[in-house]
Amino acid sequence: MSKQYDVVIVGAGPAGYVAAIRCAQLGLKVACVDKWIGADNQPTLGGTCLNVGCIPSKALLESSARYDDINHSFADHGITASGVKLDLAKMMARKDKVVSDLTQGIVGLFKANGVQWIQGSGKLLPSQQVQVTAHDGAESVLDATHVILAPGSSSVEIGAAPLKGDVIVDSTGALEFTEVPKRLGVIGAGVIGLELGSVWRRLGSEVILLEAQEHFLPVADEQISKDALRQFKRQGLDIRLGARVVSCEAGNKGVVVQYQDGKGEHTETVDKIIVAVGRRPNTNGLAADETGLLLDEWGFVHVDEQCRTNLPSVYAIGDAVRGPMLAHKGSEEGMMVAEVIAGQKAEMNYDTIPSVVYTHPEIAWAGITEQALKAAGTEYNVGTFPFAASGRARAAGDSIGMVKVIADANTDRVLGVHIIGAHCSELIAQAVIAMEMGASSEDLAMTVFAHPTLAESVHEAALAVDGRAIHIPNKKKY
Ligand code: FAD
Ligand code: AMP
């Protein structure tokens, strides 16, 4: 008997919906099951990324940056603004509209590509079947040749800070505050904690970030994370490292937070708390026990380099599998798996996946950090270029930060590019392309960049690898 669908996908976040569209492009009959209920109480597509992740956080980062600029940097440009007021409800409504426009866009793309959207919760059964429980409780079974699991992830909750209404919230609650908290505590100074802490600091909160680890942003290049810590502290973000939160008690006067650091136990009282201590894969109950779907010790679905699970014709992608929990990583896996299913030769390069922190300054990197190269004993050369020496950054009045290019000492191949500064979320793409093409720092140095642009700083950092940057004195002479 022929199967009902070529492919059934569980989850319509950036991993699942991209897989669905690519499968459909390749002529496969596709259904995508998703259980998300949006802010308007209606089923919606796009998962965490579009509804409560990348997009709403960037909408608020953008709006809050405008507010911060008008209050703090317009005067430098000779612009005086008076009577500036924050209309938080309008800012939130704008964010919600950005989200609904984009999620509706996915609905349109599903229609245009002939992807069947099935609303409800999916559970993997043996023999590539998926049981669907619709929102009204009705149950049905889909029969597929291939299944792609893309269930995403959820915020980790900790016993030290149980969520409570709009007072102790996770990242989703932090996108919904109806007033600016006077004193805001953030547990976890990872990417999400820093971005959300930045939004509310810009809008007027006094923000205290409590981070259990001694090292700030250890995933980034050490030189960059040290610079970032300095810049964030200068802006007024109160970042306390080595501070492990042990309890949060919400009462009439706010939340009493207890934390421990090397000096002992401390207490802080804040109006609200954002818990941003990481995310865990949504794999609980994802597959019936009799399928034998293999999970690792943290609950991620075990997959090979092409996202095949231990079960035949069952794949898993996105936040629910190993690798960085990033939207573009899941999307790329979605495309790869669709092509593998369609019988094409497909692979992806996990070594060049870019990471971005959308604070101000932004932080972006791709490839290997200097500390990792040192630990591995790899010989390398480094070129750095500060935005303070960039004409464009100076003209913009935003010249914090630098570009760092790391190249293999023997082959000159670019191994890593690390940037801190305005708009580096955009700049990092050129580094990714260079690394994907196996470029050397010499290749980047020989490329002509438009003037005046921030991108010229990547050119100069590549020149600096060989001691021949033009707009800074070089340590090493060519
Ligand atoms: P998700 O987006 O989580 O989607 C999974 C979907 O599957 C959901 O719709 C869910 O309802 C559905 N689902 C789960 N289980 C089932 C089931 N059993 N049946 C049916 N449906 C199911 N990443 C970036 O790259 N850049 C950023 O700037 C960025 N910012 C972020 C900001 C915040 C505040 C947060 C929380 C995350 C951010 N991320 C960012 C991370 C990004 O959102 C995730 O990496 C991405 O959404 C993962 O995609 P996914 O498709 O794997 O899962
Ligand atoms: P990320 O994994 O990038 O989302 O960052 C989450 C951060 O939260 C990590 O840096 C953790 O060290 C930090 N963290 C986890 N638990 C606690 C805690 N109880 N108190 C303070 N920080 C924590």
Coordinates of C-alpha atoms and ligand atoms in Angstrom, one line a residue:
M1 CA 0.0 0.0 0.0
S2 CA 1.4 3.4 -0.8
K3 CA 2.1 5.8 2.0
Q4 CA -0.1 8.8 2.6
Y5 CA 2.9 11.2 2.6
D6 CA 6.5 11.0 1.4
V7 CA 7.5 13.1 4.4
V8 CA 5.9 14.0 7.7
I9 CA 7.6 16.7 9.7
V10 CA 7.0 17.2 13.4
G11 CA 7.6 20.8 14.3
A12 CA 7.3 24.0 12.2
G13 CA 10.1 26.1 13.6
P14 CA 12.9 27.3 11.4
A15 CA 14.2 23.7 11.2
G16 CA 10.9 22.0 10.4
Y17 CA 9.3 24.7 8.2
V18 CA 12.4 25.0 6.1
A19 CA 12.6 21.2 5.7
A20 CA 9.0 21.2 4.7
I21 CA 9.4 23.8 2.0
R22 CA 12.6 22.3 0.6
C23 CA 10.9 18.8 0.5
A24 CA 8.0 20.3 -1.4
Q25 CA 10.4 22.1 -3.8
L26 CA 11.9 18.7 -4.5
G27 CA 8.5 17.2 -5.5
L28 CA 7.8 15.3 -2.3
K29 CA 4.3 15.2 -0.7
V30 CA 4.8 16.8 2.7
A31 CA 2.8 17.3 5.9
C32 CA 4.1 19.4 8.8
V33 CA 2.5 18.9 12.2
D34 CA 2.8 21.7 14.8
K35 CA 1.2 22.3 18.1
W36 CA 2.1 26.0 18.7
I37 CA -0.7 28.3 19.8
G38 CA 0.1 31.9 19.3
A39 CA -0.6 35.0 21.4
D40 CA -4.0 35.4 19.7
N41 CA -4.9 31.8 20.8
Q42 CA -4.8 30.5 17.3
P43 CA -2.4 27.9 15.9
T44 CA 0.5 29.4 14.2
L45 CA 3.8 28.5 12.4
G46 CA 7.4 29.5 12.9
G47 CA 8.1 27.9 16.3
T48 CA 10.2 29.6 18.9
C49 CA 12.2 31.6 16.5
L50 CA 9.3 33.6 15.0
N51 CA 6.9 33.7 17.9
V52 CA 9.0 34.1 21.1
G53 CA 12.7 34.0 20.0
C54 CA 14.8 35.6 17.3
I55 CA 12.2 37.8 15.8
P56 CA 10.4 39.4 18.8
S57 CA 13.7 39.8 20.6
K58 CA 15.2 41.6 17.7
A59 CA 12.1 43.8 17.2
L60 CA 12.5 45.0 20.8
L61 CA 16.3 45.3 20.6
E62 CA 15.7 47.6 17.5
S63 CA 13.0 49.7 19.2
S64 CA 14.9 50.0 22.5
A65 CA 18.1 51.0 20.6
R66 CA 16.3 53.9 19.0
Y67 CA 15.1 55.0 22.4
D68 CA 18.5 54.7 23.8
D69 CA 20.0 56.6 20.9
I70 CA 17.6 59.5 21.1
N71 CA 18.4 59.8 24.9
H72 CA 22.1 59.3 24.7
S73 CA 23.8 59.7 21.3
F74 CA 21.7 62.1 19.3
A75 CA 23.2 65.1 21.2
D76 CA 26.7 64.1 19.8
H77 CA 25.3 64.6 16.3
G78 CA 24.0 68.1 17.3
I79 CA 20.4 66.9 17.6
T80 CA 18.4 68.0 20.6
A81 CA 15.3 66.1 21.3
S82 CA 12.8 67.1 24.0
G83 CA 9.6 65.6 25.3
V84 CA 10.8 62.1 24.3
K85 CA 8.4 59.6 25.7
L86 CA 8.2 55.8 25.8
D87 CA 5.0 54.2 24.6
L88 CA 5.7 50.7 25.7
A89 CA 2.3 49.4 24.7
K90 CA 2.9 50.6 21.1
M91 CA 6.4 49.2 21.1
M92 CA 5.0 45.8 22.1
A93 CA 2.2 46.1 19.5
R94 CA 4.8 46.8 16.8
K95 CA 6.7 43.7 17.9
D96 CA 3.6 41.6 17.8
K97 CA 2.8 42.8 14.3
V98 CA 6.3 42.0 13.1
V99 CA 5.7 38.5 14.5
S100 CA 2.3 38.0 13.0
D101 CA 3.3 39.3 9.6
L102 CA 6.2 36.9 9.5
T103 CA 4.2 33.9 10.8
Q104 CA 1.5 34.6 8.2
G105 CA 4.3 34.7 5.7
I106 CA 5.1 31.0 6.5
V107 CA 1.4 30.1 6.2
G108 CA 1.5 31.7 2.7
L109 CA 4.7 29.8 1.8
F110 CA 3.2 26.5 3.0
K111 CA 0.2 27.2 0.7
A112 CA 2.3 28.2 -2.2
N113 CA 4.5 25.1 -2.0
G114 CA 1.6 22.7 -1.3
V115 CA 2.8 21.8 2.2
Q116 CA 0.0 20.4 4.3
W117 CA -0.1 22.1 7.7
I118 CA -1.5 19.8 10.4
Q119 CA -2.4 21.5 13.7
G120 CA -1.8 19.4 16.8
S121 CA 0.8 17.5 18.7
G122 CA 2.8 14.8 16.9
K123 CA 4.2 11.6 18.3
L124 CA 6.4 9.2 16.4
L125 CA 5.1 5.6 16.2
P126 CA 6.9 2.6 14.8
S127 CA 7.2 2.2 11.0
Q128 CA 7.4 6.0 10.2
Q129 CA 3.9 6.6 11.5
V130 CA 3.0 9.8 13.4
Q131 CA 0.1 10.0 15.8
V132 CA -1.5 13.4 15.8
T133 CA -3.6 14.8 18.7
A134 CA -5.5 17.8 17.4
H135 CA -6.2 20.8 19.6
D136 CA -9.7 19.5 20.2
G137 CA -8.3 16.1 21.3
A138 CA -9.2 14.3 18.1
E139 CA -6.6 11.6 17.2
S140 CA -5.4 10.4 13.9
V141 CA -2.4 8.6 12.4
L142 CA -0.3 9.8 9.5
D143 CA 1.6 7.3 7.4
A144 CA 4.9 8.4 5.8
T145 CA 7.9 7.1 4.0
H146 CA 10.2 9.4 5.9
V147 CA 9.7 11.4 9.2
I148 CA 11.7 14.4 10.2
L149 CA 11.6 15.3 13.9
A150 CA 12.0 19.1 14.5
P151 CA 10.4 19.7 17.9
G152 CA 12.8 22.4 19.1
S153 CA 13.6 23.4 22.6
S154 CA 12.1 25.1 25.7
S155 CA 13.6 27.3 28.4
V156 CA 15.2 25.5 31.3
E157 CA 13.5 26.1 34.6
I158 CA 15.5 25.9 37.9
G159 CA 14.3 25.1 41.4
A160 CA 16.1 28.3 42.6
A161 CA 13.8 30.5 40.6
P162 CA 10.3 28.9 39.9
L163 CA 8.4 31.0 37.3
K164 CA 5.7 33.2 38.8
G165 CA 3.2 35.2 36.7
D166 CA 4.9 38.3 35.3
V167 CA 7.3 38.6 38.1
I168 CA 9.7 35.6 37.7
V169 CA 9.6 35.0 34.0
D170 CA 11.5 33.1 31.3
S171 CA 12.5 34.7 28.0
T172 CA 9.0 34.6 26.7
G173 CA 7.6 36.5 29.7
A174 CA 10.5 39.0 29.3
L175 CA 9.1 39.9 25.8
E176 CA 5.8 40.8 27.3
F177 CA 6.4 43.1 30.3
T178 CA 3.7 45.8 30.4
E179 CA 5.8 48.3 32.2
V180 CA 9.6 48.9 32.5
P181 CA 10.8 47.3 35.8
K182 CA 12.7 49.7 38.0
R183 CA 15.2 47.0 39.1
L184 CA 15.5 43.9 37.0
G185 CA 17.4 40.8 37.8
V186 CA 18.5 38.4 35.0
I187 CA 19.7 34.9 36.0
G188 CA 22.3 33.8 33.4
A189 CA 24.5 36.1 31.3
G190 CA 24.4 34.0 28.2
V191 CA 23.3 35.3 24.8
I192 CA 19.5 35.4 25.7
G193 CA 20.1 37.0 29.1
L194 CA 22.4 39.7 27.6
E195 CA 20.0 40.5 24.8
L196 CA 16.9 40.8 27.0
G197 CA 18.8 42.5 29.8
S198 CA 20.0 45.1 27.1
V199 CA 16.4 45.7 26.0
W200 CA 15.2 46.6 29.4
R201 CA 18.3 48.6 30.4
R202 CA 17.9 50.7 27.3
L203 CA 14.2 51.3 28.3
G204 CA 15.3 52.5 31.7
S205 CA 15.7 49.5 34.0
E206 CA 18.5 49.1 36.4
V207 CA 19.7 45.6 35.3
I208 CA 21.7 43.1 37.4
L209 CA 22.9 40.0 35.6
L210 CA 23.8 37.1 37.9
E211 CA 26.0 34.5 36.2
A212 CA 27.2 31.3 37.9
Q213 CA 30.3 31.0 35.7
E214 CA 33.5 32.9 36.5
H215 CA 34.2 33.5 32.8
F216 CA 32.1 35.9 30.8
L217 CA 30.8 34.5 27.5
P218 CA 33.2 31.6 27.4
V219 CA 32.0 30.5 24.0
A220 CA 33.3 33.6 22.3
D221 CA 37.0 34.5 21.7
E222 CA 38.5 35.5 25.0
Q223 CA 39.8 38.8 23.8
I224 CA 36.4 39.7 22.4
S225 CA 34.5 38.6 25.5
K226 CA 36.8 40.6 27.8
D227 CA 36.2 43.7 25.6
A228 CA 32.4 43.0 25.6
L229 CA 32.3 42.7 29.4
R230 CA 34.1 46.1 29.7
Q231 CA 31.7 47.7 27.2
F232 CA 28.5 46.3 28.8
K233 CA 29.7 47.4 32.3
R234 CA 30.4 50.9 31.0
Q235 CA 26.8 51.0 29.7
G236 CA 25.5 50.2 33.2
L237 CA 24.7 46.5 33.0
D238 CA 25.6 45.3 36.4
I239 CA 27.2 41.9 35.5
R240 CA 28.2 39.8 38.5
L241 CA 30.3 36.7 37.6
G242 CA 30.7 33.6 39.8
A243 CA 27.2 34.4 41.2
R244 CA 25.0 31.4 41.5
V245 CA 21.4 32.1 42.4
V246 CA 20.1 29.7 45.1
S247 CA 16.6 31.1 45.7
C248 CA 14.1 33.7 44.6
E249 CA 11.2 34.6 46.8
A250 CA 8.4 36.8 45.3
G251 CA 6.6 39.0 47.8
N252 CA 4.8 42.3 48.0
K253 CA 8.0 44.4 47.7
G254 CA 9.4 42.5 44.7
V255 CA 11.6 39.4 44.4
V256 CA 14.2 38.7 47.0
V257 CA 17.1 36.9 45.3
Q258 CA 19.8 35.0 47.2
Y259 CA 23.0 34.2 45.4
Q260 CA 26.4 32.8 46.4
D261 CA 29.8 33.9 45.1
G262 CA 33.4 33.5 46.2
K263 CA 32.8 36.0 49.0
G264 CA 29.7 34.3 50.5
E265 CA 26.0 34.7 50.4
H266 CA 24.2 37.9 49.1
T267 CA 20.7 39.2 48.8
E268 CA 19.3 41.6 46.3
T269 CA 15.7 42.8 45.9
V270 CA 14.4 43.4 42.4
D271 CA 11.1 44.1 40.8
K272 CA 11.2 41.3 38.3
I273 CA 13.5 38.4 37.4
I274 CA 14.2 36.9 34.0
V275 CA 15.4 33.3 34.1
A276 CA 17.7 32.8 31.2
V277 CA 19.8 29.7 32.1
G278 CA 19.6 27.8 28.9
R279 CA 17.3 25.6 26.8
R280 CA 16.5 21.9 26.7
P281 CA 15.3 19.8 23.8
N282 CA 11.5 19.1 23.5
T283 CA 11.9 15.3 23.3
N284 CA 9.8 14.2 26.2
G285 CA 7.0 12.1 24.8
L286 CA 8.1 12.8 21.2
A287 CA 8.3 9.2 20.3
A288 CA 6.4 6.1 21.6
D289 CA 8.7 3.9 23.7
E290 CA 8.3 1.0 21.2
T291 CA 10.0 3.0 18.5
G292 CA 13.3 2.7 20.4
L293 CA 14.3 6.3 19.3
L294 CA 17.7 6.9 20.8
L295 CA 18.2 10.0 22.9
D296 CA 21.5 11.1 24.4
E297 CA 22.0 11.7 28.2
W298 CA 20.8 15.3 27.9
G299 CA 17.6 14.3 25.9
F300 CA 18.8 15.4 22.5
V301 CA 17.9 13.0 19.7
H302 CA 21.0 11.0 18.7
V303 CA 21.9 11.7 15.0
D304 CA 24.7 11.2 12.6
E305 CA 26.3 14.0 10.6
Q306 CA 23.4 13.9 8.1
C307 CA 20.8 14.0 10.9
R308 CA 19.8 10.4 10.6
T309 CA 18.5 8.9 13.9
N310 CA 19.0 5.3 14.9
L311 CA 15.7 4.5 13.2
P312 CA 15.4 3.9 9.4
S313 CA 14.0 6.8 7.5
V314 CA 13.6 8.9 10.6
Y315 CA 15.7 12.1 10.8
A316 CA 16.0 14.8 13.5
I317 CA 17.1 18.4 13.1
G318 CA 17.3 21.8 14.9
D319 CA 17.5 22.5 18.6
A320 CA 16.5 18.9 19.4
V321 CA 19.8 17.6 18.2
R322 CA 23.5 18.2 19.0
G323 CA 25.2 21.5 17.9
P324 CA 24.5 25.1 18.6
M325 CA 20.8 26.0 19.4
L326 CA 20.6 28.5 16.5
A327 CA 17.8 29.0 14.0
H328 CA 20.1 29.1 11.0
K329 CA 21.8 25.8 12.0
G330 CA 18.4 24.1 12.2
S331 CA 17.3 25.6 8.8
E332 CA 20.4 24.4 7.1
E333 CA 19.9 20.9 8.6
G334 CA 16.3 21.0 7.3
M335 CA 17.6 21.7 3.8
M336 CA 20.2 19.0 4.0
V337 CA 17.8 16.3 5.2
A338 CA 15.2 17.2 2.5
E339 CA 17.9 16.8 -0.1
V340 CA 19.2 13.5 1.4
I341 CA 15.6 12.2 1.4
A342 CA 15.2 13.3 -2.3
G343 CA 18.3 11.2 -3.1
Q344 CA 20.7 14.2 -3.6
K345 CA 24.2 14.4 -2.3
A346 CA 23.9 16.9 0.6
E347 CA 26.1 17.8 3.5
M348 CA 26.7 20.8 5.7
N349 CA 29.7 22.4 7.3
Y350 CA 29.2 22.8 11.0
D351 CA 32.6 24.5 11.4
T352 CA 31.5 27.8 9.9
I353 CA 28.1 28.3 11.6
P354 CA 28.1 31.9 12.7
S355 CA 27.1 33.0 16.2
V356 CA 25.8 36.5 17.0
V357 CA 24.9 38.3 20.2
Y358 CA 22.6 41.2 19.2
T359 CA 23.7 43.6 22.0
H360 CA 25.4 46.9 21.5
P361 CA 28.1 46.5 20.5
E362 CA 27.1 43.4 18.7
I363 CA 29.4 40.3 19.0
A364 CA 29.7 37.9 16.1
W365 CA 32.0 35.1 15.2
A366 CA 32.6 32.1 13.0
G367 CA 35.2 29.4 13.2
I368 CA 37.8 28.7 15.9
T369 CA 38.7 30.9 18.9
E370 CA 42.3 31.8 19.8
Q371 CA 42.0 30.0 23.1
A372 CA 40.9 26.8 21.4
L373 CA 43.8 27.0 18.9
K374 CA 46.2 27.5 21.8
A375 CA 44.7 24.5 23.6
A376 CA 45.0 22.4 20.5
G377 CA 48.6 23.6 19.9
T378 CA 47.9 24.8 16.4
E379 CA 50.2 27.5 15.1
Y380 CA 48.4 30.6 13.9
N381 CA 48.7 34.3 13.0
V382 CA 46.3 37.0 14.2
G383 CA 45.4 40.3 12.6
T384 CA 43.2 42.8 14.5
F385 CA 41.8 46.1 13.4
P386 CA 39.9 48.5 15.7
F387 CA 36.7 50.3 14.5
A388 CA 38.2 53.4 16.1
A389 CA 40.4 53.5 12.9
S390 CA 37.5 53.1 10.5
G391 CA 36.3 56.2 8.7
R392 CA 32.7 54.8 8.5
A393 CA 32.5 53.9 12.1
R394 CA 33.8 57.3 13.1
A395 CA 31.3 59.0 10.8
A396 CA 28.5 57.0 12.4
G397 CA 29.8 58.0 15.8
D398 CA 29.9 54.3 16.7
S399 CA 33.5 53.1 16.8
I400 CA 33.6 50.7 19.7
G401 CA 35.2 47.3 19.0
M402 CA 37.4 45.5 16.5
V403 CA 37.7 42.8 13.9
K404 CA 40.1 39.8 14.6
V405 CA 41.1 37.5 11.8
I406 CA 42.9 34.3 12.8
A407 CA 44.8 32.3 10.1
D408 CA 46.7 29.1 10.1
A409 CA 50.4 29.9 10.4
N410 CA 51.4 27.3 7.8
T411 CA 48.7 27.5 5.2
D412 CA 47.3 31.0 5.9
R413 CA 43.8 29.5 5.7
V414 CA 41.3 31.6 7.7
L415 CA 40.4 29.6 10.8
G416 CA 38.3 32.1 12.7
V417 CA 36.9 35.6 12.5
H418 CA 35.7 37.4 15.7
I419 CA 34.1 40.8 15.7
I420 CA 32.7 43.1 18.3
G421 CA 31.1 46.3 17.1
A422 CA 28.0 47.8 15.4
H423 CA 26.4 45.8 12.7
C424 CA 28.8 42.9 13.0
S425 CA 25.9 40.5 12.6
E426 CA 26.0 41.6 9.0
L427 CA 29.8 41.7 8.7
I428 CA 30.3 38.1 9.8
A429 CA 28.6 36.8 6.7
Q430 CA 31.7 37.7 4.6
A431 CA 33.9 35.8 7.0
V432 CA 31.6 32.8 6.7
I433 CA 31.8 32.9 2.9
A434 CA 35.5 33.3 3.0
M435 CA 35.9 30.3 5.3
E436 CA 33.4 28.2 3.4
M437 CA 35.4 28.8 0.3
G438 CA 38.6 27.9 2.1
A439 CA 40.0 31.4 1.7
S440 CA 43.4 32.5 3.1
S441 CA 43.9 35.8 4.9
E442 CA 45.8 36.8 1.8
D443 CA 42.6 36.2 -0.3
L444 CA 40.7 38.6 2.0
A445 CA 43.6 41.0 1.9
M446 CA 43.6 41.0 -1.9
T447 CA 39.8 41.6 -2.1
V448 CA 38.6 45.2 -2.8
F449 CA 36.1 46.5 -0.3
A450 CA 34.0 49.6 -0.8
H451 CA 35.0 52.8 1.1
P452 CA 33.9 53.9 3.5
T453 CA 32.3 50.8 5.0
L454 CA 32.6 48.9 8.2
A455 CA 33.5 45.9 6.0
E456 CA 36.8 47.5 5.3
S457 CA 37.8 46.7 8.8
V458 CA 37.7 43.0 7.9
H459 CA 40.0 43.8 5.0
E460 CA 42.4 45.7 7.3
A461 CA 42.3 42.9 9.9
A462 CA 43.2 40.4 7.1
L463 CA 46.1 42.7 6.0
A464 CA 47.2 42.9 9.7
V465 CA 47.6 39.1 9.8
D466 CA 50.7 39.8 7.7
G467 CA 51.7 43.0 9.4
R468 CA 50.5 45.3 6.6
A469 CA 47.3 47.0 7.7
I470 CA 47.3 50.6 6.4
H471 CA 45.3 52.5 8.9
I472 CA 46.9 51.3 12.1
P473 CA 50.6 50.9 13.0
N474 CA 51.5 47.3 12.5
K475 CA 53.2 45.1 15.1
K476 CA 55.0 43.2 12.4
K477 CA 56.4 45.0 9.4
Y478 CA 55.9 43.6 5.9
Ligands
FAD1 P1 11.6 25.7 17.5 O1 11.7 27.0 16.9 O2 11.5 25.6 18.9 O3 10.3 25.0 16.8 C1 9.8 23.8 17.2 C2 8.3 23.7 16.9 O4 7.9 22.4 17.1 C3 7.4 24.6 17.7 O5 6.5 25.2 16.9 C4 6.7 23.6 18.6 O6 5.4 24.0 19.0 C5 6.7 22.3 17.7 N1 6.6 21.1 18.4 C6 7.4 20.6 19.4 N2 7.0 19.3 19.8 C7 6.0 19.0 19.0 C8 5.2 17.9 18.8 N3 5.4 16.8 19.6 N4 4.2 17.9 17.9 C9 3.9 19.0 17.2 N5 4.7 20.1 17.2 C10 5.7 20.1 18.1 N6 18.6 31.8 17.3 C11 19.2 32.5 16.4 O7 19.8 31.9 15.4 N7 19.3 33.9 16.4 C12 18.7 34.6 17.3 O8 18.8 35.8 17.3 C13 18.0 33.9 18.3 N8 17.4 34.6 19.3 C14 16.7 34.0 20.3 C15 16.0 34.7 21.2 C16 15.3 34.1 22.2 C17 14.6 34.9 23.2 C18 15.1 32.7 22.2 C19 14.3 31.9 23.2 C20 15.8 31.9 21.2 C21 16.5 32.6 20.2 N9 17.2 31.8 19.2 C22 17.9 32.5 18.3 C23 17.2 30.4 19.2 C24 16.2 29.9 18.1 O9 14.9 30.5 18.4 C25 16.2 28.4 18.0 O10 17.5 28.0 17.8 C26 15.2 28.0 16.9 O11 13.9 28.4 17.1 C27 15.2 26.4 16.9 O12 14.5 26.0 15.8 P2 13.7 24.6 15.8 O13 12.9 24.6 14.5 O14 14.7 23.6 16.0 O15 12.7 24.7 17.0
AMP2 P1 23.1 30.1 27.8 O1 23.4 28.6 28.0 O2 24.0 30.7 26.8 O3 21.7 30.3 27.5 O4 23.4 30.8 29.2 C1 22.8 30.4 30.4 C2 23.7 30.8 31.5 O5 23.0 30.7 32.8 C3 25.0 30.0 31.7 O6 26.1 30.8 31.5 C4 24.9 29.4 33.1 O7 26.2 29.4 33.7 C5 24.0 30.4 33.8 N1 23.3 29.8 35.0 C6 22.7 28.6 35.1 N2 22.2 28.4 36.3 C7 22.5 29.6 37.1 C8 22.2 30.0 38.4 N3 21.5 29.3 39.3 N4 22.6 31.2 38.8 C9 23.3 32.0 37.9 N5 23.6 31.6 36.6 C10 23.2 30.4 36.2

